[in-house]
Coordinates of C-alpha atoms and ligand atoms in Angstrom, one line a residue:
M1339 CA 106.4 98.0 87.9
L1340 CA 107.1 94.8 89.6
D1341 CA 105.7 93.1 86.5
T1342 CA 107.6 94.6 83.7
G1343 CA 106.4 92.9 80.5
P1344 CA 104.0 90.6 78.8
G1345 CA 104.5 87.0 79.9
E1346 CA 106.1 88.0 83.3
R1347 CA 104.3 86.7 86.4
R1348 CA 102.5 89.2 88.5
L1349 CA 103.6 89.4 92.1
I1350 CA 100.2 88.4 93.5
D1351 CA 99.0 85.4 91.6
A1352 CA 97.5 82.1 92.5
A1353 CA 100.9 80.7 93.7
F1354 CA 101.3 83.7 96.0
R1355 CA 97.8 83.5 97.4
D1356 CA 98.3 79.8 98.0
E1357 CA 101.6 80.4 99.7
M1358 CA 100.0 82.9 102.0
R1359 CA 97.5 80.2 103.2
H1360 CA 100.5 78.0 104.1
V1361 CA 102.3 80.8 105.8
A1362 CA 99.3 81.6 108.0
A1363 CA 99.0 77.9 108.9
R1364 CA 102.6 77.6 109.9
A1365 CA 102.9 80.9 111.9
A1366 CA 101.9 79.6 115.3
A1367 CA 104.5 76.8 115.2
L1368 CA 107.2 79.4 114.5
D1369 CA 106.3 81.6 117.5
E1370 CA 109.4 80.5 119.5
D1371 CA 112.7 82.1 120.4
G1372 CA 115.3 81.4 117.8
C1373 CA 112.8 80.5 115.1
F1374 CA 113.1 81.6 111.5
P1375 CA 110.5 81.0 108.7
S1376 CA 112.8 79.1 106.3
Q1377 CA 109.9 77.3 104.7
D1378 CA 108.0 80.5 104.2
I1379 CA 111.0 82.2 102.5
A1380 CA 111.4 79.2 100.3
G1381 CA 107.7 79.4 99.5
L1382 CA 108.1 83.1 98.6
A1383 CA 111.0 82.2 96.4
A1384 CA 109.0 79.5 94.6
A1385 CA 106.1 81.9 94.1
G1386 CA 108.5 84.4 92.4
A1387 CA 108.1 87.0 95.2
L1388 CA 111.8 87.2 96.1
A1389 CA 112.7 87.8 92.5
A1390 CA 109.9 90.3 91.8
P1391 CA 111.4 93.4 93.4
F1392 CA 114.6 92.8 91.4
R1393 CA 113.0 92.7 88.0
A1394 CA 114.2 95.3 85.5
G1395 CA 111.8 98.1 84.7
D1396 CA 111.1 101.6 85.8
P1397 CA 109.6 102.5 88.2
V1398 CA 110.5 99.6 90.4
V1399 CA 107.3 99.7 92.4
D1400 CA 103.9 99.0 91.1
A1401 CA 101.8 101.4 93.2
E1402 CA 99.1 98.8 93.4
Q1403 CA 100.9 95.5 93.6
L1404 CA 103.6 96.1 96.2
P1405 CA 101.3 97.6 99.0
E1406 CA 98.9 94.8 98.5
A1407 CA 101.7 92.2 98.6
L1408 CA 103.1 93.6 101.8
R1409 CA 99.6 93.8 103.3
R1410 CA 98.8 90.2 102.4
I1411 CA 102.1 88.9 103.8
G1412 CA 101.6 90.9 107.0
H1413 CA 98.1 89.4 107.3
A1414 CA 99.5 85.9 107.1
S1415 CA 102.6 86.5 109.3
L1416 CA 104.0 89.8 110.6
P1417 CA 107.5 88.3 111.1
L1418 CA 107.6 87.2 107.4
G1419 CA 106.3 90.6 106.4
R1420 CA 109.1 92.3 108.2
L1421 CA 111.7 90.0 106.4
F1422 CA 110.1 90.6 103.0
E1423 CA 109.9 94.4 103.6
G1424 CA 113.6 94.4 104.3
H1425 CA 114.2 92.4 101.1
V1426 CA 112.2 94.9 99.1
N1427 CA 114.0 97.9 100.7
A1428 CA 117.4 96.4 99.9
A1429 CA 116.2 95.9 96.2
M1430 CA 115.1 99.5 96.0
L1431 CA 118.4 100.8 97.4
I1432 CA 120.5 98.7 95.0
R1433 CA 118.3 99.7 92.1
R1434 CA 118.4 103.4 93.0
F1435 CA 122.1 103.8 94.0
G1436 CA 123.9 100.7 92.6
T1437 CA 125.6 100.3 89.3
P1438 CA 123.8 98.3 86.5
G1439 CA 126.3 95.5 87.2
Q1440 CA 125.3 95.4 90.9
W1441 CA 121.6 95.5 90.1
E1442 CA 122.0 92.7 87.5
R1443 CA 124.1 90.5 90.0
A1444 CA 121.6 91.1 92.8
G1445 CA 118.7 90.2 90.5
R1446 CA 120.5 86.9 89.5
E1447 CA 121.0 86.0 93.2
A1448 CA 117.3 86.9 94.1
R1449 CA 116.1 84.7 91.2
A1450 CA 118.2 81.9 92.7
G1451 CA 116.3 82.3 96.0
A1452 CA 118.6 84.7 97.9
L1453 CA 117.0 86.7 100.7
F1454 CA 118.3 90.3 101.1
G1455 CA 117.9 92.5 104.1
I1456 CA 118.8 96.0 105.2
W1457 CA 120.6 96.4 108.5
N1458 CA 121.2 99.9 109.8
T1459 CA 120.5 99.8 113.5
E1460 CA 123.6 99.5 115.7
G1461 CA 125.0 100.0 119.2
A1462 CA 128.2 101.7 120.3
D1463 CA 130.3 99.3 118.3
G1464 CA 128.7 100.2 115.0
V1465 CA 130.1 99.0 111.7
R1466 CA 133.1 100.7 110.2
L1467 CA 134.7 100.1 106.8
V1468 CA 138.4 100.1 107.2
R1469 CA 141.4 99.8 104.9
R1470 CA 143.7 96.9 106.0
G1471 CA 146.5 95.2 104.2
G1472 CA 145.7 96.8 100.9
G1473 CA 142.0 95.7 101.0
L1474 CA 138.8 96.7 102.7
R1475 CA 137.3 95.1 105.8
L1476 CA 134.4 95.6 108.1
H1477 CA 134.7 96.1 111.8
G1478 CA 131.9 96.1 114.4
G1479 CA 128.4 94.8 114.3
K1480 CA 124.7 95.5 113.9
T1481 CA 121.8 95.0 116.3
F1482 CA 118.1 94.4 115.7
A1483 CA 119.0 92.8 112.4
S1484 CA 116.1 90.8 111.1
G1485 CA 117.0 87.4 109.7
A1486 CA 120.5 87.5 111.4
G1487 CA 122.2 84.3 110.3
H1488 CA 119.6 83.7 107.6
V1489 CA 119.7 86.6 105.3
D1490 CA 122.0 85.7 102.4
R1491 CA 122.8 89.2 101.3
P1492 CA 122.6 91.9 104.0
L1493 CA 122.9 95.4 102.7
I1494 CA 124.4 97.3 105.7
T1495 CA 125.4 100.8 106.6
A1496 CA 129.0 101.3 107.5
R1497 CA 131.0 104.4 108.5
C1498 CA 134.0 104.8 106.3
E1499 CA 137.4 106.3 107.4
E1500 CA 136.6 109.6 105.7
G1501 CA 133.6 109.9 108.0
G1502 CA 130.6 109.3 105.6
I1503 CA 128.2 106.4 105.8
V1504 CA 128.1 104.0 102.9
L1505 CA 126.0 101.0 101.9
V1506 CA 127.9 97.7 101.7
L1507 CA 126.3 94.6 100.2
A1508 CA 128.0 92.2 102.6
R1509 CA 129.0 88.6 101.8
P1510 CA 128.7 86.7 105.1
D1511 CA 131.2 83.9 105.4
A1512 CA 130.6 80.6 107.2
A1513 CA 131.8 82.0 110.6
P1514 CA 129.2 82.1 113.4
R1515 CA 128.5 85.8 113.4
A1516 CA 124.8 85.9 114.3
D1517 CA 123.7 86.0 117.9
L1518 CA 120.0 85.6 118.6
S1519 CA 120.5 85.2 122.3
G1520 CA 119.3 88.8 123.0
W1521 CA 116.1 88.4 121.0
K1522 CA 113.8 87.3 123.8
A1523 CA 111.1 89.4 122.4
H1524 CA 107.5 89.9 123.4
G1525 CA 106.5 89.3 119.8
M1526 CA 108.0 88.9 116.3
R1527 CA 110.0 86.0 117.6
A1528 CA 110.2 84.3 114.2
S1529 CA 111.8 87.3 112.6
A1530 CA 115.2 86.2 114.1
T1531 CA 116.1 89.8 114.9
G1532 CA 119.5 89.5 116.4
S1533 CA 122.9 91.0 116.4
F1534 CA 125.5 90.3 113.7
D1535 CA 129.3 90.8 114.0
F1536 CA 130.9 91.8 110.7
T1537 CA 134.5 92.1 112.1
D1538 CA 137.2 91.2 109.6
L1539 CA 134.7 90.4 106.8
A1540 CA 136.4 91.3 103.5
V1541 CA 134.7 93.8 101.2
E1542 CA 135.4 94.1 97.5
P1543 CA 135.0 97.6 95.9
E1544 CA 132.1 96.2 93.9
D1545 CA 130.2 95.5 97.2
I1546 CA 129.9 99.2 98.0
V1547 CA 126.5 100.4 96.7
G1548 CA 126.3 104.1 95.9
G1549 CA 128.2 106.9 97.7
P1550 CA 128.4 108.3 101.2
G1551 CA 125.0 109.5 102.5
D1552 CA 122.9 107.6 100.0
Y1553 CA 121.1 105.4 102.6
H1554 CA 119.7 108.5 104.3
R1555 CA 119.0 110.3 101.1
Q1556 CA 115.6 112.0 101.1
P1557 CA 112.8 111.6 100.2
F1558 CA 113.4 107.9 99.9
F1559 CA 114.6 107.3 103.4
S1560 CA 111.6 108.7 105.2
A1561 CA 108.9 108.2 102.6
G1562 CA 109.8 104.5 102.2
A1563 CA 108.3 104.0 105.7
W1564 CA 104.9 103.4 104.0
R1565 CA 106.2 99.9 103.3
F1566 CA 106.4 98.8 107.0
C1567 CA 103.0 100.5 107.5
A1568 CA 101.6 98.2 104.8
V1569 CA 102.8 95.1 106.6
Q1570 CA 101.4 96.4 109.9
L1571 CA 98.1 97.1 108.2
G1572 CA 97.9 93.4 107.3
G1573 CA 98.3 92.5 110.9
I1574 CA 95.6 95.0 112.0
E1575 CA 93.1 93.6 109.5
R1576 CA 94.0 90.0 110.5
L1577 CA 93.1 90.9 114.1
V1578 CA 89.7 92.1 113.0
D1579 CA 89.2 88.9 111.0
E1580 CA 90.1 86.7 113.9
A1581 CA 87.7 88.6 116.2
R1582 CA 84.9 88.2 113.7
L1583 CA 85.5 84.5 113.5
F1584 CA 85.5 84.2 117.3
L1585 CA 82.3 86.2 117.8
R1586 CA 80.4 84.3 115.1
G1587 CA 81.8 81.0 116.5
R1588 CA 80.4 81.9 120.0
G1589 CA 77.2 83.3 118.6
R1590 CA 78.0 86.7 120.1
H1591 CA 78.0 88.6 116.9
E1592 CA 74.6 90.2 117.3
D1593 CA 75.2 91.6 120.8
P1594 CA 75.1 95.5 120.5
H1595 CA 78.3 96.0 122.5
Q1596 CA 80.2 93.6 120.3
L1597 CA 78.7 95.2 117.2
A1598 CA 79.8 98.7 118.4
R1599 CA 83.3 97.5 119.2
M1600 CA 83.6 95.7 115.8
G1601 CA 82.3 98.8 114.1
E1602 CA 85.0 100.8 115.8
A1603 CA 87.7 98.2 115.0
A1604 CA 86.7 98.0 111.3
T1605 CA 86.7 101.8 111.1
A1606 CA 90.2 101.9 112.7
A1607 CA 91.5 99.2 110.3
E1608 CA 90.0 101.0 107.3
T1609 CA 91.5 104.3 108.4
A1610 CA 94.9 102.6 108.4
R1611 CA 94.3 101.2 105.0
L1612 CA 93.3 104.6 103.5
W1613 CA 96.4 106.2 105.0
V1614 CA 98.7 103.4 103.7
E1615 CA 97.2 103.3 100.2
R1616 CA 97.5 107.1 99.9
A1617 CA 101.0 107.1 101.5
A1618 CA 102.2 104.6 98.9
R1619 CA 100.7 106.5 96.0
I1620 CA 102.1 109.8 97.2
A1621 CA 105.5 108.4 98.1
E1622 CA 105.9 106.5 94.8
A1623 CA 104.6 109.3 92.5
E1624 CA 107.0 110.2 89.8
D1625 CA 107.4 113.8 90.8
V1626 CA 108.7 113.0 94.3
A1627 CA 112.2 112.3 93.1
A1628 CA 112.3 115.4 90.9
S1629 CA 110.5 118.1 92.9
P1630 CA 111.7 119.3 96.4
D1631 CA 108.2 120.4 97.2
A1632 CA 106.6 117.1 96.3
A1633 CA 109.4 115.3 98.2
A1634 CA 108.8 117.4 101.3
A1635 CA 105.0 116.8 101.1
A1636 CA 105.5 113.0 100.6
I1637 CA 107.8 112.8 103.6
A1638 CA 105.2 114.7 105.7
Y1639 CA 102.4 112.5 104.6
V1640 CA 104.2 109.3 105.3
N1641 CA 105.4 110.6 108.7
L1642 CA 101.7 111.2 109.6
A1643 CA 100.6 107.9 108.1
R1644 CA 103.0 106.1 110.5
G1645 CA 101.2 107.6 113.5
A1646 CA 97.8 107.0 112.1
V1647 CA 98.6 103.3 111.5
E1648 CA 100.1 103.0 115.0
H1649 CA 97.0 104.5 116.5
S1650 CA 94.8 102.2 114.5
G1651 CA 96.8 99.2 115.5
L1652 CA 96.7 100.0 119.2
E1653 CA 93.0 100.7 119.1
V1654 CA 92.2 97.5 117.2
M1655 CA 94.2 95.5 119.7
Q1656 CA 92.4 96.8 122.7
L1657 CA 88.9 96.5 121.0
V1658 CA 89.6 92.9 119.9
Q1659 CA 91.0 91.9 123.3
R1660 CA 87.9 93.4 125.0
S1661 CA 85.5 91.7 122.6
I1662 CA 87.1 88.2 122.9
G1663 CA 88.0 88.5 126.6
L1664 CA 90.3 86.2 128.5
A1665 CA 90.6 83.8 125.6
A1666 CA 92.6 86.4 123.7
F1667 CA 95.3 86.1 126.4
L1668 CA 95.6 82.4 126.2
R1669 CA 98.7 81.2 124.4
D1670 CA 96.9 78.8 122.1
H1671 CA 94.7 81.5 120.7
P1672 CA 95.9 83.2 117.5
V1673 CA 94.9 86.6 118.8
E1674 CA 97.4 86.3 121.7
R1675 CA 100.3 85.9 119.2
L1676 CA 99.0 88.4 116.7
C1677 CA 98.7 91.1 119.4
R1678 CA 102.3 90.4 120.6
D1679 CA 103.6 90.5 117.1
L1680 CA 101.8 93.7 116.2
A1681 CA 102.6 95.5 119.5
T1682 CA 106.3 94.7 118.9
Y1683 CA 106.3 95.6 115.2
L1684 CA 104.6 98.9 115.8
R1685 CA 107.8 100.0 117.6
Q1686 CA 109.6 101.9 114.8
P1687 CA 112.3 104.6 115.0
A1688 CA 111.5 108.0 116.4
P1689 CA 107.7 108.1 116.2
D1690 CA 107.4 111.4 118.0
R1691 CA 109.9 113.0 115.6
A1692 CA 107.9 111.6 112.7
L1693 CA 104.7 113.2 114.0
C1694 CA 106.3 116.6 114.8
E1695 CA 108.0 116.7 111.3
G1696 CA 104.7 115.9 109.7
A1697 CA 103.0 118.7 111.7
A1698 CA 105.8 121.1 111.0
H1699 CA 105.2 120.7 107.3
I1700 CA 101.6 121.6 107.7
L1701 CA 102.4 124.6 109.8
R1702 CA 105.0 125.8 107.3
S1703 CA 102.6 125.4 104.3
T1704 CA 100.5 128.4 103.2
Q1705 CA 98.0 126.2 101.4
P1706 CA 94.7 125.2 102.9
L1707 CA 95.0 121.8 104.6
G1708 CA 92.7 120.3 102.1
E1709 CA 95.0 121.2 99.3
I1710 CA 98.4 120.2 100.7
W1711 CA 98.4 116.7 99.2
R1712 CA 96.3 117.3 96.2
Ligands
LIG1218 C1 110.7 93.1 114.6 C2 111.7 94.2 114.4 C3 112.7 93.9 113.4 C4 113.7 94.9 113.1 N1 114.6 94.6 112.1 C5 115.5 95.5 111.8 C6 116.4 95.3 110.7 O1 116.4 94.3 110.0 N2 117.3 96.3 110.4 C7 117.4 97.4 111.2 O2 118.2 98.3 110.9 N3 116.6 97.6 112.2 C8 115.6 96.7 112.5 N4 114.7 97.0 113.6 C9 115.0 98.2 114.4 C10 114.1 99.3 113.9 O3 114.5 99.8 112.7 C11 114.2 100.4 115.0 O4 115.5 100.7 115.3 C12 113.5 100.1 116.2 O5 112.3 99.4 116.0 C13 113.3 101.4 117.0 O6 112.4 101.1 118.1 P1 112.5 102.0 119.4 O7 111.2 101.9 120.0 O8 113.7 101.6 120.2 O9 112.7 103.5 118.7 P2 113.2 104.8 119.3 O10 113.4 105.7 118.2 O11 114.3 104.7 120.3 O12 111.8 105.3 120.0 C14 111.5 105.0 121.4 C15 111.0 106.2 122.1 O13 112.0 107.1 122.2 C16 111.6 108.4 121.6 N5 112.9 109.0 121.1 C17 113.5 108.6 120.0 N6 114.6 109.4 119.8 C18 114.6 110.3 120.9 C19 115.5 111.3 121.2 N7 116.5 111.6 120.5 N8 115.1 112.0 122.3 C20 114.0 111.7 123.1 N9 113.2 110.7 122.8 C21 113.5 110.0 121.7 C22 110.6 108.0 120.6 O14 109.8 109.0 120.1 C23 109.9 106.9 121.3 O15 108.9 107.4 122.2 C24 113.7 96.1 113.8 C25 112.7 96.3 114.8 C26 111.7 95.4 115.1 C27 110.7 95.7 116.1

């Protein structure tokens, strides 16, 4: 659980809720190239949210609190949600594959306000871990790295000389390694998703987390995708909330066409919520780590949940834009930014493969559909 004992703060408490209001209020001002939500991150640290995923206890995830926290942050700001989701993912990888010493050290840093991230995506010059002068060094860089230049402790994948891929908890130095010049994005501008050059950065043996292949180890790698779906869900619900405000403000909320569209939008948003809640429960169930069948079922469910949430997001965007009309395309309207952020954040790796793998699980199964995930 994220809260592991009596007296420990829960992740979602009054301070967290208060902070979400500030985050939502600041989001429009941060919608610029090169922006990063430093104040929001400091607010999450002050509310105890950066430390929460690093608290001792087993299981790490509270199946209720974490989905709800990710959803609420996504509702307030999708760029902040992406950053927090990376922080949580890094915590889980260190917890799962790191040594007790690494977990303890990372927890200390998180409690002191350090932001973690997980950077895997790379281009042709991907990161390699090389032996040089008796020590270990990194060579190459990452692309699409959220919080590039801001994340204190990036957990990265690196190919080692023997050929495997290992996780390295890098210690960025003061050199100017981040490059945000390529992040001229349609949305998610404040996520500072840039490239980062790790060349010549020293690595100590204790910075290597787990062994070769751990990052891609299943079911955790695929089933963990429910977490970005939870952030996306927050953005989807926020769009419906903004449309309701607009329609009531204009006195258009009783028009039958608007009612029909809002009914469809609410249905799509609730569909996403049901998928996300169930995906989180199935993916974080205790038997998933121990049983290959449960693991395969969890991966399939989360793969399908990704598509369901994407569909809901795309549907809600077009319904809300049609209900509000041209105002939804004016830059000072929150829906304009929210749609750009959501449309951008809905782009996640290999969506077609996720759908087909989910479908393949169903086609392989001899159980009736209604019993596959029961
Ligand atoms: C805001 C934001 C922040 C991010 N932050 C991070 C981060 O901090 N760390 C990190 O590691 N990554 C990050 N990423 C990158 C992310 O993990 C994915 O790499 C990225 O979103 C993939 O998007 P894509 O549309 O290019 O995916 P793709 O997988 O390239 O999919 C695009 C299309 O190509 C299809 N496709 C995919 N593979 C094939 C194939 N082999 N053959 C044929 N068709 C194919 C897909 O089905 C889809 O239709 C971030 C992304 C975003 C949007």
